[in-house]
PDB file of C-alpha atoms in Angstrom:
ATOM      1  CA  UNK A 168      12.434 -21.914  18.148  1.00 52.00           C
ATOM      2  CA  UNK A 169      15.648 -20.642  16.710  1.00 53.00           C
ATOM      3  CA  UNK A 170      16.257 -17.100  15.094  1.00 54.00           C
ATOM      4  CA  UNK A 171      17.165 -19.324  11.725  1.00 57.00           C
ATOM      5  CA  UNK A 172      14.157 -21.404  11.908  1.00 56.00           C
ATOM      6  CA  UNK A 173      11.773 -18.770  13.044  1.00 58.00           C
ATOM      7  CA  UNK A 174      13.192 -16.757   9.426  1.00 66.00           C
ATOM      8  CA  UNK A 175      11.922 -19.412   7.307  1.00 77.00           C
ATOM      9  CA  UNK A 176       8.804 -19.382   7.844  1.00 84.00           C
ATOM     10  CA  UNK A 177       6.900 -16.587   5.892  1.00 83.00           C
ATOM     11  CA  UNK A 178       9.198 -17.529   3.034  1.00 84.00           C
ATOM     12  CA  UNK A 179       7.830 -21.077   3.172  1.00 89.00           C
ATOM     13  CA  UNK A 180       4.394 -19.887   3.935  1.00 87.00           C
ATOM     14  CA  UNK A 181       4.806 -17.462   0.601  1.00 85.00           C
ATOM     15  CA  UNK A 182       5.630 -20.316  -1.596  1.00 89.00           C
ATOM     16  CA  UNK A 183       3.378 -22.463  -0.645  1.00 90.00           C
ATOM     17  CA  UNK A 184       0.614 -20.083  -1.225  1.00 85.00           C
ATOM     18  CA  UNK A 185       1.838 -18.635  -4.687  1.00 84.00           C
ATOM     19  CA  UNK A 186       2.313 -22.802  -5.805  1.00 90.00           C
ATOM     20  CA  UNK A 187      -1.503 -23.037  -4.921  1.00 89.00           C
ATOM     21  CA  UNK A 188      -2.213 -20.242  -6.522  1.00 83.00           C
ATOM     22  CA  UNK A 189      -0.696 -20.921  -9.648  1.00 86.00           C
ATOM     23  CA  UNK A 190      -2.175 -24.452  -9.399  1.00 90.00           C
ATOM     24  CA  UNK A 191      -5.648 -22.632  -9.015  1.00 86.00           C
ATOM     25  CA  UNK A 192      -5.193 -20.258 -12.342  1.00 83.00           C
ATOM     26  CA  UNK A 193      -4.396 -23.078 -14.522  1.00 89.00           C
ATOM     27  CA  UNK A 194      -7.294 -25.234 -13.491  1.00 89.00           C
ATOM     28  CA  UNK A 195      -9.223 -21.973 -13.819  1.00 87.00           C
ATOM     29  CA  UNK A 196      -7.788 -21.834 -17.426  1.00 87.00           C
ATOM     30  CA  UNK A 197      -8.563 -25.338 -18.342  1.00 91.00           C
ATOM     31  CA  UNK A 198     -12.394 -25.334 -17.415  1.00 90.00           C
ATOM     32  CA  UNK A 199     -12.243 -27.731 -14.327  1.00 89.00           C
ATOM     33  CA  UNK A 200     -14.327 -26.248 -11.792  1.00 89.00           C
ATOM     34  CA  UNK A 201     -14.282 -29.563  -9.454  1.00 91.00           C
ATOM     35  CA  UNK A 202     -10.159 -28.941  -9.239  1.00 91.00           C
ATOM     36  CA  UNK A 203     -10.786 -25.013  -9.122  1.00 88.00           C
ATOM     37  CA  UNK A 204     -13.418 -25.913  -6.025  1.00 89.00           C
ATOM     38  CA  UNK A 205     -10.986 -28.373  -4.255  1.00 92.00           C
ATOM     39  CA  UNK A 206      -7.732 -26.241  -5.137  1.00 89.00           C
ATOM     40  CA  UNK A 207      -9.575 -22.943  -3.647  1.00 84.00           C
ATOM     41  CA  UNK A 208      -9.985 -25.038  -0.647  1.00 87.00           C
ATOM     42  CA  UNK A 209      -6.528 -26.002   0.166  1.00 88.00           C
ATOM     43  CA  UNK A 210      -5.474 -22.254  -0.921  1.00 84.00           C
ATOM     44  CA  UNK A 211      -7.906 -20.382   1.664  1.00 81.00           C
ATOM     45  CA  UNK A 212      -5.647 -22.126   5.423  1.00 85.00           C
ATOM     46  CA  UNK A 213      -2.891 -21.357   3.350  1.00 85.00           C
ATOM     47  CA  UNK A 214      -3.491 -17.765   3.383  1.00 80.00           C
ATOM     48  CA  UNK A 215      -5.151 -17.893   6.754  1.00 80.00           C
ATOM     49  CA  UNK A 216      -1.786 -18.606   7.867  1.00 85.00           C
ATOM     50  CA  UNK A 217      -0.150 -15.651   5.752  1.00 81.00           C
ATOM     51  CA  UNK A 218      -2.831 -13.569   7.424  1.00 78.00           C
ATOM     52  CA  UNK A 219      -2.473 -15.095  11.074  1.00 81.00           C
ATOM     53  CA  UNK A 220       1.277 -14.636  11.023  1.00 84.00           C
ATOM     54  CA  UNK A 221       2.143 -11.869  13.277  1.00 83.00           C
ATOM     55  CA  UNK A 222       5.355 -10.195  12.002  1.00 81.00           C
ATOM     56  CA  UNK A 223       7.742  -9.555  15.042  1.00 78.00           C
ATOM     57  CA  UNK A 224       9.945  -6.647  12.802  1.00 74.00           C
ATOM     58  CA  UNK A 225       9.853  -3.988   9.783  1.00 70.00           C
ATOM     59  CA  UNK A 226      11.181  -6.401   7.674  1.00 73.00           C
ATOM     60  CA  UNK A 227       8.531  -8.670   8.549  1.00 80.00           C
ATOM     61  CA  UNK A 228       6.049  -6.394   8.478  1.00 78.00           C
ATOM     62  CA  UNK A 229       7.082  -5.088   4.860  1.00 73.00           C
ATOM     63  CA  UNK A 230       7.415  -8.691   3.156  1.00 78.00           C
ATOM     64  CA  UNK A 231       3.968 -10.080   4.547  1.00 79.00           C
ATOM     65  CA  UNK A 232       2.291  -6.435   2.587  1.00 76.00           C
ATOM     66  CA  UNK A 233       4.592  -6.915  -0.270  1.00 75.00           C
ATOM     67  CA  UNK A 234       3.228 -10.481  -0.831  1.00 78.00           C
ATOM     68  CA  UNK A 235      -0.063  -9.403  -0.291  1.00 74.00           C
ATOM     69  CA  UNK A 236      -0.057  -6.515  -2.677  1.00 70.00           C
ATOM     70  CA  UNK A 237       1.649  -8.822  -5.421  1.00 71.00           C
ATOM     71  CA  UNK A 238      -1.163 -11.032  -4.751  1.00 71.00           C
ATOM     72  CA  UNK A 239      -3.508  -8.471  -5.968  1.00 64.00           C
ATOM     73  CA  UNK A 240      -1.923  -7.499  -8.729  1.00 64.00           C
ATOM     74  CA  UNK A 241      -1.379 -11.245 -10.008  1.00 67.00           C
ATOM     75  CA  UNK A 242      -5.048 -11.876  -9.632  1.00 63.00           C
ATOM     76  CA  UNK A 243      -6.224  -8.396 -11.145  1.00 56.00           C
ATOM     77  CA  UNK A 244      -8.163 -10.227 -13.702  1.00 61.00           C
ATOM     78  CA  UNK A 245     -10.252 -12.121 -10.915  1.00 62.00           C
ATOM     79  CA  UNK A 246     -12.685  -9.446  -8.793  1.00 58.00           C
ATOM     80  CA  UNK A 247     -13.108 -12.111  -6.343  1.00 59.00           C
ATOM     81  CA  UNK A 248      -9.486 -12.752  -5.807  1.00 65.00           C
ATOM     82  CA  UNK A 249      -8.821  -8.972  -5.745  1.00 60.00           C
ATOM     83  CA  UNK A 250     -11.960  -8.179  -2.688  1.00 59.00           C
ATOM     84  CA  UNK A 251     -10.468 -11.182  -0.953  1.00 64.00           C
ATOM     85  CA  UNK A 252      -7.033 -10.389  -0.905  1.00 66.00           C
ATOM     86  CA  UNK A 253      -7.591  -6.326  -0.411  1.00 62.00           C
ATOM     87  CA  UNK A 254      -9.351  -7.002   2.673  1.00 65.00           C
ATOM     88  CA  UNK A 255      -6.643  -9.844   3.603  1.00 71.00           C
ATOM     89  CA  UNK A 256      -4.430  -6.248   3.572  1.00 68.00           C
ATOM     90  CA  UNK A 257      -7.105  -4.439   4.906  1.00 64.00           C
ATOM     91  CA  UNK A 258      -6.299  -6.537   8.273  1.00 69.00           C
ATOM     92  CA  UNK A 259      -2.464  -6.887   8.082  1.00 74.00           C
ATOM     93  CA  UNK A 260      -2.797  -2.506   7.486  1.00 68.00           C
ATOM     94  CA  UNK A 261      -5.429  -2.631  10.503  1.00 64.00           C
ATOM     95  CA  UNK A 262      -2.770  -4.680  12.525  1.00 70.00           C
ATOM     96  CA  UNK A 263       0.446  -3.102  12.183  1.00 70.00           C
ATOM     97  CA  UNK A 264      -0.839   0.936  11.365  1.00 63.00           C
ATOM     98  CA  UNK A 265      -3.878   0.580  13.596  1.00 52.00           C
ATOM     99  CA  UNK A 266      -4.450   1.912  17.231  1.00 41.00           C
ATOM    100  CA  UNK A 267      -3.621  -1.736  18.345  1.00 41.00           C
ATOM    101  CA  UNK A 268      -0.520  -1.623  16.306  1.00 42.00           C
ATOM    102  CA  UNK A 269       1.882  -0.707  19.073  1.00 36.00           C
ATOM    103  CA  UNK A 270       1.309  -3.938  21.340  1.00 37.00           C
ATOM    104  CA  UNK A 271       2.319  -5.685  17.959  1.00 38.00           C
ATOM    105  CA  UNK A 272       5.312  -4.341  17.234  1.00 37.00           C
ATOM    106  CA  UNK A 273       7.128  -1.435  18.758  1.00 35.00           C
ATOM    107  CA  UNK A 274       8.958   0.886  16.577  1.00 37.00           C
ATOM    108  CA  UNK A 275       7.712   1.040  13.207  1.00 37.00           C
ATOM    109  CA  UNK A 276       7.053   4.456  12.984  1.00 37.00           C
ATOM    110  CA  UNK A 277       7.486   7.430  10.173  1.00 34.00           C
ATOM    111  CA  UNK A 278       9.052  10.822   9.897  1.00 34.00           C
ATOM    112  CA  UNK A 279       8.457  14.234  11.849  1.00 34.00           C
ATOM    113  CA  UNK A 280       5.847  14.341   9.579  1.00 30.00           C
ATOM    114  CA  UNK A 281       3.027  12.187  11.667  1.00 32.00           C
ATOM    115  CA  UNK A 282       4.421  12.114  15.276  1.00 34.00           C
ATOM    116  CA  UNK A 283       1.553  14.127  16.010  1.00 30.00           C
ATOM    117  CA  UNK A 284      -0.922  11.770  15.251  1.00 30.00           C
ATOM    118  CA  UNK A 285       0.093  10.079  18.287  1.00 33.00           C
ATOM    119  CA  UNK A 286       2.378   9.442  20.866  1.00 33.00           C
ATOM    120  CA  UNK A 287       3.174   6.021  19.422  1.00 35.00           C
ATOM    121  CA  UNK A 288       4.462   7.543  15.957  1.00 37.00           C
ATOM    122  CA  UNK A 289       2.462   5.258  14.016  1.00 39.00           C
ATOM    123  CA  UNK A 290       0.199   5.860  11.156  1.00 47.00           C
ATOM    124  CA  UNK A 291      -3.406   5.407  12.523  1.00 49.00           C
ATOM    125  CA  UNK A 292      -5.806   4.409   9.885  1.00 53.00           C
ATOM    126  CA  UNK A 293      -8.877   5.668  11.638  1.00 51.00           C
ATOM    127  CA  UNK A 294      -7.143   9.147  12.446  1.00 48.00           C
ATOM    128  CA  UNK A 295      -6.079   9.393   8.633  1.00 56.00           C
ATOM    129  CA  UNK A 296      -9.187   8.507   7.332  1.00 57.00           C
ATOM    130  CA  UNK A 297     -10.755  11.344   9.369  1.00 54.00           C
ATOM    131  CA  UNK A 298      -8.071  14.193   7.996  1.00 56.00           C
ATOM    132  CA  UNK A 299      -9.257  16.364   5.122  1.00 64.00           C
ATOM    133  CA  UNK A 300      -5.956  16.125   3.731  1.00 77.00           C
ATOM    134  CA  UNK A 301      -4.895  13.333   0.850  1.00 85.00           C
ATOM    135  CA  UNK A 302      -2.569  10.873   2.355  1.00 85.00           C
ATOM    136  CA  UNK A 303      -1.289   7.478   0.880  1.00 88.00           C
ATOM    137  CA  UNK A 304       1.397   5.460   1.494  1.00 87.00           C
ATOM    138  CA  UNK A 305       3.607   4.105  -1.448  1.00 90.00           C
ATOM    139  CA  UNK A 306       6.285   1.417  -1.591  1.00 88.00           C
ATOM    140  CA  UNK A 307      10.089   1.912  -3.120  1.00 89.00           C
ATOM    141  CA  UNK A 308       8.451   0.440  -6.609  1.00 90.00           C
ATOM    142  CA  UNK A 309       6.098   3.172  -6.984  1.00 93.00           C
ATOM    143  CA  UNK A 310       2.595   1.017  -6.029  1.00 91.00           C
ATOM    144  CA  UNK A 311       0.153   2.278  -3.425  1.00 89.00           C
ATOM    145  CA  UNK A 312       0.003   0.160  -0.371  1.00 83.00           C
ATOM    146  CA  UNK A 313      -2.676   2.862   1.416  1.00 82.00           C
ATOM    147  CA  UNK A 314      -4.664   5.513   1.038  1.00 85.00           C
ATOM    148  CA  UNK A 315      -7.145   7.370   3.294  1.00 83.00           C
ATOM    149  CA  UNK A 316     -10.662   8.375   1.833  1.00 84.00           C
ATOM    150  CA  UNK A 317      -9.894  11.490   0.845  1.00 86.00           C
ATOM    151  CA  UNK A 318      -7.206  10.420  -1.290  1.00 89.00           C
ATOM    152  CA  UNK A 319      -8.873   7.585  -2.804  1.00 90.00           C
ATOM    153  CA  UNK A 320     -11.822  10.022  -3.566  1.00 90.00           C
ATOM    154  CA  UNK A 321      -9.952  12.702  -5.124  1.00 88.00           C
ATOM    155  CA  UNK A 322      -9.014   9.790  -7.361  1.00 90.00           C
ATOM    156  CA  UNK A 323     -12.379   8.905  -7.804  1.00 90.00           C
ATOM    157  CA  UNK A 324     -11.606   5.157  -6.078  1.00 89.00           C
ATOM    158  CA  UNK A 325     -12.323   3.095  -3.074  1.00 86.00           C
ATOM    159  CA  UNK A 326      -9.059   3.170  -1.119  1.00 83.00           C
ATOM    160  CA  UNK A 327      -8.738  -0.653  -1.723  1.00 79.00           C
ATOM    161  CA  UNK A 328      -9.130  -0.292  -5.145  1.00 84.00           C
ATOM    162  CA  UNK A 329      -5.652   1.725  -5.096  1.00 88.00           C
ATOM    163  CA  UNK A 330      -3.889  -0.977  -3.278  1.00 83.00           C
ATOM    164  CA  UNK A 331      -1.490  -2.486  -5.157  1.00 84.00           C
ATOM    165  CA  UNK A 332      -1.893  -0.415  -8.280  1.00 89.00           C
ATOM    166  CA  UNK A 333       1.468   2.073 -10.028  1.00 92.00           C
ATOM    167  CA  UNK A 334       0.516   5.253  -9.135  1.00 93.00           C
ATOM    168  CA  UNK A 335       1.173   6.869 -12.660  1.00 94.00           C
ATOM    169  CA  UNK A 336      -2.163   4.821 -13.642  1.00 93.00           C
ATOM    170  CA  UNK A 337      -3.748   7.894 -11.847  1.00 91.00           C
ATOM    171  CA  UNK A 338      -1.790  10.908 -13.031  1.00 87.00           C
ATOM    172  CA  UNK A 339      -1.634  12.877 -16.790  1.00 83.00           C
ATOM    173  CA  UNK A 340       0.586  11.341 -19.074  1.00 83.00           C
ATOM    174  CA  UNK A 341       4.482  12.374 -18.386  1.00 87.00           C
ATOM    175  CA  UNK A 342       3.545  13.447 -14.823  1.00 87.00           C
ATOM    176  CA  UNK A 343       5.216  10.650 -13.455  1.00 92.00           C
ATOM    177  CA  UNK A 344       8.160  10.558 -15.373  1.00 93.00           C
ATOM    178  CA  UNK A 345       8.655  14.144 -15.465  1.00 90.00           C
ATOM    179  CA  UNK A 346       7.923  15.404 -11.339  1.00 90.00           C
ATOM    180  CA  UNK A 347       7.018  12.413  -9.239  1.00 93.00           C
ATOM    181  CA  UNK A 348       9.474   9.674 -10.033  1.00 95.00           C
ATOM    182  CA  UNK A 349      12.761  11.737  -9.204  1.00 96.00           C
ATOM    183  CA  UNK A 350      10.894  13.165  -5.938  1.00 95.00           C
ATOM    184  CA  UNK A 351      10.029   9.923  -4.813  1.00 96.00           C
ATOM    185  CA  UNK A 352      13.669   8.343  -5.231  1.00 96.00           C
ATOM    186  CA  UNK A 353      15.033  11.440  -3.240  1.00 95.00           C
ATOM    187  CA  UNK A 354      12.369  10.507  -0.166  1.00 93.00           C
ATOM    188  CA  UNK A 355      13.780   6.989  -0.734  1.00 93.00           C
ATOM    189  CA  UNK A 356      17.049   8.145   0.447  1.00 93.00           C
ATOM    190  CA  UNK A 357      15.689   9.484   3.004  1.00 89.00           C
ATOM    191  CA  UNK A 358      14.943  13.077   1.715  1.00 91.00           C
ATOM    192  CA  UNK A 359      11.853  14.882   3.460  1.00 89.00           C
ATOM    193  CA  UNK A 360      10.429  16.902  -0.237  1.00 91.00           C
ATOM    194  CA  UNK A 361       7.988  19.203  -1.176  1.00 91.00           C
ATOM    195  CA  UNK A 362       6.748  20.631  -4.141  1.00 90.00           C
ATOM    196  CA  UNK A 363       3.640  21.826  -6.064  1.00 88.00           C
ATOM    197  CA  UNK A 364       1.752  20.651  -9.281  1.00 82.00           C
ATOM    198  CA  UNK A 365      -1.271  21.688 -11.284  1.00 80.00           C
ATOM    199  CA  UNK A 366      -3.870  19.005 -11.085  1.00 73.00           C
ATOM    200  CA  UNK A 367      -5.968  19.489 -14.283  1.00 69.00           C
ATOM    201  CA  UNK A 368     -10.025  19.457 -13.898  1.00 66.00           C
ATOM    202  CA  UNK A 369     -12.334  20.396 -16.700  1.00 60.00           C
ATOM    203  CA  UNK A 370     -10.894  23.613 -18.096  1.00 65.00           C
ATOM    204  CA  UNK A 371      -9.539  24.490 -14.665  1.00 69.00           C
ATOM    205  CA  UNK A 372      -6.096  23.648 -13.089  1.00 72.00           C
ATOM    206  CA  UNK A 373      -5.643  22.939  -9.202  1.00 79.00           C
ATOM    207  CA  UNK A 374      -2.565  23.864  -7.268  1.00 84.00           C
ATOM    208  CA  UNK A 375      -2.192  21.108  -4.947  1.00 86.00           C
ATOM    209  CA  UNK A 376       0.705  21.164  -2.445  1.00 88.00           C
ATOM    210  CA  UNK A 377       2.645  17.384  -1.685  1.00 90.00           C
ATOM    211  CA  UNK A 378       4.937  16.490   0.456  1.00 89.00           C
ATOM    212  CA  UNK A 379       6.778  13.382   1.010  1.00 90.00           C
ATOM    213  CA  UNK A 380       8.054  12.001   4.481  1.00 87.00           C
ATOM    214  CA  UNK A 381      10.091   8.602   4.595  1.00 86.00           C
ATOM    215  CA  UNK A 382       8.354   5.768   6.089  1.00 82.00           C
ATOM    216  CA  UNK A 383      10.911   4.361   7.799  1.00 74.00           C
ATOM    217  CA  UNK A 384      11.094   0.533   9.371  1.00 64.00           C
ATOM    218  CA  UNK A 385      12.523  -0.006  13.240  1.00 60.00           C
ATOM    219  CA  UNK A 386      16.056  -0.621  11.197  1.00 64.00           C
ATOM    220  CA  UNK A 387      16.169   2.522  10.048  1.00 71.00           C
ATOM    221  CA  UNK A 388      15.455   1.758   6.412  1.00 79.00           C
ATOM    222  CA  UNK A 389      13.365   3.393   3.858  1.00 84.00           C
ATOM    223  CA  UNK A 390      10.478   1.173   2.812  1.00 81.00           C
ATOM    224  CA  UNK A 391       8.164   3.802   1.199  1.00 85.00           C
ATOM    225  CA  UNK A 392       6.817   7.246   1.392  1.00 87.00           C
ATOM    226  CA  UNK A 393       4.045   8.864   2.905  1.00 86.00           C
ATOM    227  CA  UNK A 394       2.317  11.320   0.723  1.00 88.00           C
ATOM    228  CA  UNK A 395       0.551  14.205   1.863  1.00 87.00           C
ATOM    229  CA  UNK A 396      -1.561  16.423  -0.298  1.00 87.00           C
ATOM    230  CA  UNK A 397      -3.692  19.684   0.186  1.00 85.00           C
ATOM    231  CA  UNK A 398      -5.441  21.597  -2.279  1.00 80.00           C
ATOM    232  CA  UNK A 399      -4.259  25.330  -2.381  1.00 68.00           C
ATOM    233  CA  UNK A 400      -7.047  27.288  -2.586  1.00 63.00           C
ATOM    234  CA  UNK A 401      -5.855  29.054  -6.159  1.00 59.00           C
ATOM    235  CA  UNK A 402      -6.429  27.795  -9.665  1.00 55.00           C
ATOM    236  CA  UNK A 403      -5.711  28.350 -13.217  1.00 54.00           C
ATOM    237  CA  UNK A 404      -7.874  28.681 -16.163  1.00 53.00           C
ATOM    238  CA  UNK A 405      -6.115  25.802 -18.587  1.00 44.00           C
ATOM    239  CA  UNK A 406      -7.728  27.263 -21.603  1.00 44.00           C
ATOM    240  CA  UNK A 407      -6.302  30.847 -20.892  1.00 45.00           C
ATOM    241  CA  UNK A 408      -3.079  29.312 -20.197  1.00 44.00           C
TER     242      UNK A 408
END
């Protein structure tokens, strides 16, 4: 098969599954469970083959998780839709950041930061859901595409419940906008960044160290950040302060 030809097909494969699935939410909408039945038929090979498609580069890699995660987000409204498709990126995550990840594709690796995870470079679910330390991973539009278990605790969530979701939904009002946003688009660039915020619980504030390594595709190019956090130890009394 050609280069060209060999391009085309996750974009065709996209389509087709976001026409079915469009198909599916206005049958949905007009009460006709026999179309919503066969229509969720056709639509489930469809995304077998979204699922089944084994990426052979970053870019790859990063448009099959993008689709995925817009996937979730279009069918937020449907807690079926959203289980199915977070485990659908459950497996694509398993495939590509997993301890079998390196026989799929070489390369796709992140910053100084995790290099000691493993001699392959690549973020290793299993390892990261063993750390005490809060780590995610977040795309250049600001939505979480992992977390570990600490980090999806700390937020009081399932890690697949993050997936997908802006990550100001989980931070005080003006947080975002005011620290995280401008220290994100540095890492973006390419910009290794650390800093410290107060993390308000009860009448207590939480000094929680971050830091934010690029994740970085076998190009070269920035396609996210991986966030580390670690509580400090100290605290502040938010009342007194």
């Amino acid at each position: 098969m050609s280069q060209e030809l060999h391009d085309e097909i996750l974009p065709r494969l996209f389509e087709a599954v976001s026409l079915k699935s469009l198909q599916l939410q206005q049958a949905i909408r007009s009460g006709d469970d026999q179309l919503v039945r066969l229509l969720d038929r056709e639509l489930a090979p469809l995304i077998s083959e979204v699922v089944e498609y084994r990426a052979c580069n970053s870019r790859e890699i990063h448009l099959q998780l993008r689709f995925v995660s817009s996937l979730i987000r279009e069918d937020a409204d449907d807690r079926s839709c959203v289980v199915r498709n977070s485990t659908i990126l459950s497996v694509l995550l398993d495939r590509y950041f997993g301890t079998s990840a390196v026989s799929d594709v070489a390369g796709f690796g992140v910053g100084n930061t995790y290099q000691s995870l493993g001699d392959d470079g690549l973020l290793n679910e299993s390892i990261l859901n063993a750390l005490p330390d809060m780590v995610a991973v977040v795309t250049t539009d600001y939505r979480y595409l992992y977390s570990n278990a600490a980090h999806g605790a700390s937020l009081k969530c399932s890690p697949l419940e993050l997936v997908g979701r802006h990550i100001s939904e989980f931070m005080e009002q003006g947080l975002f906008e005011d620290m995280v946003r401008e220290r994100l688009d540095r890492c973006f660039r390419g910009e290794c960044v650390e800093y410290v915020y107060l993390r308000r619980e009860g009448d207590r504030g939480l000094f929680v160290r971050c830091r934010l390594a690029p994740l970085k595709g076998h190009d070269g190019r920035v396609v996210g950040a991986v966030l580390t956090m670690q509580d400090s130890g100290e605290s502040q009394n938010m009342i007194a302060a």
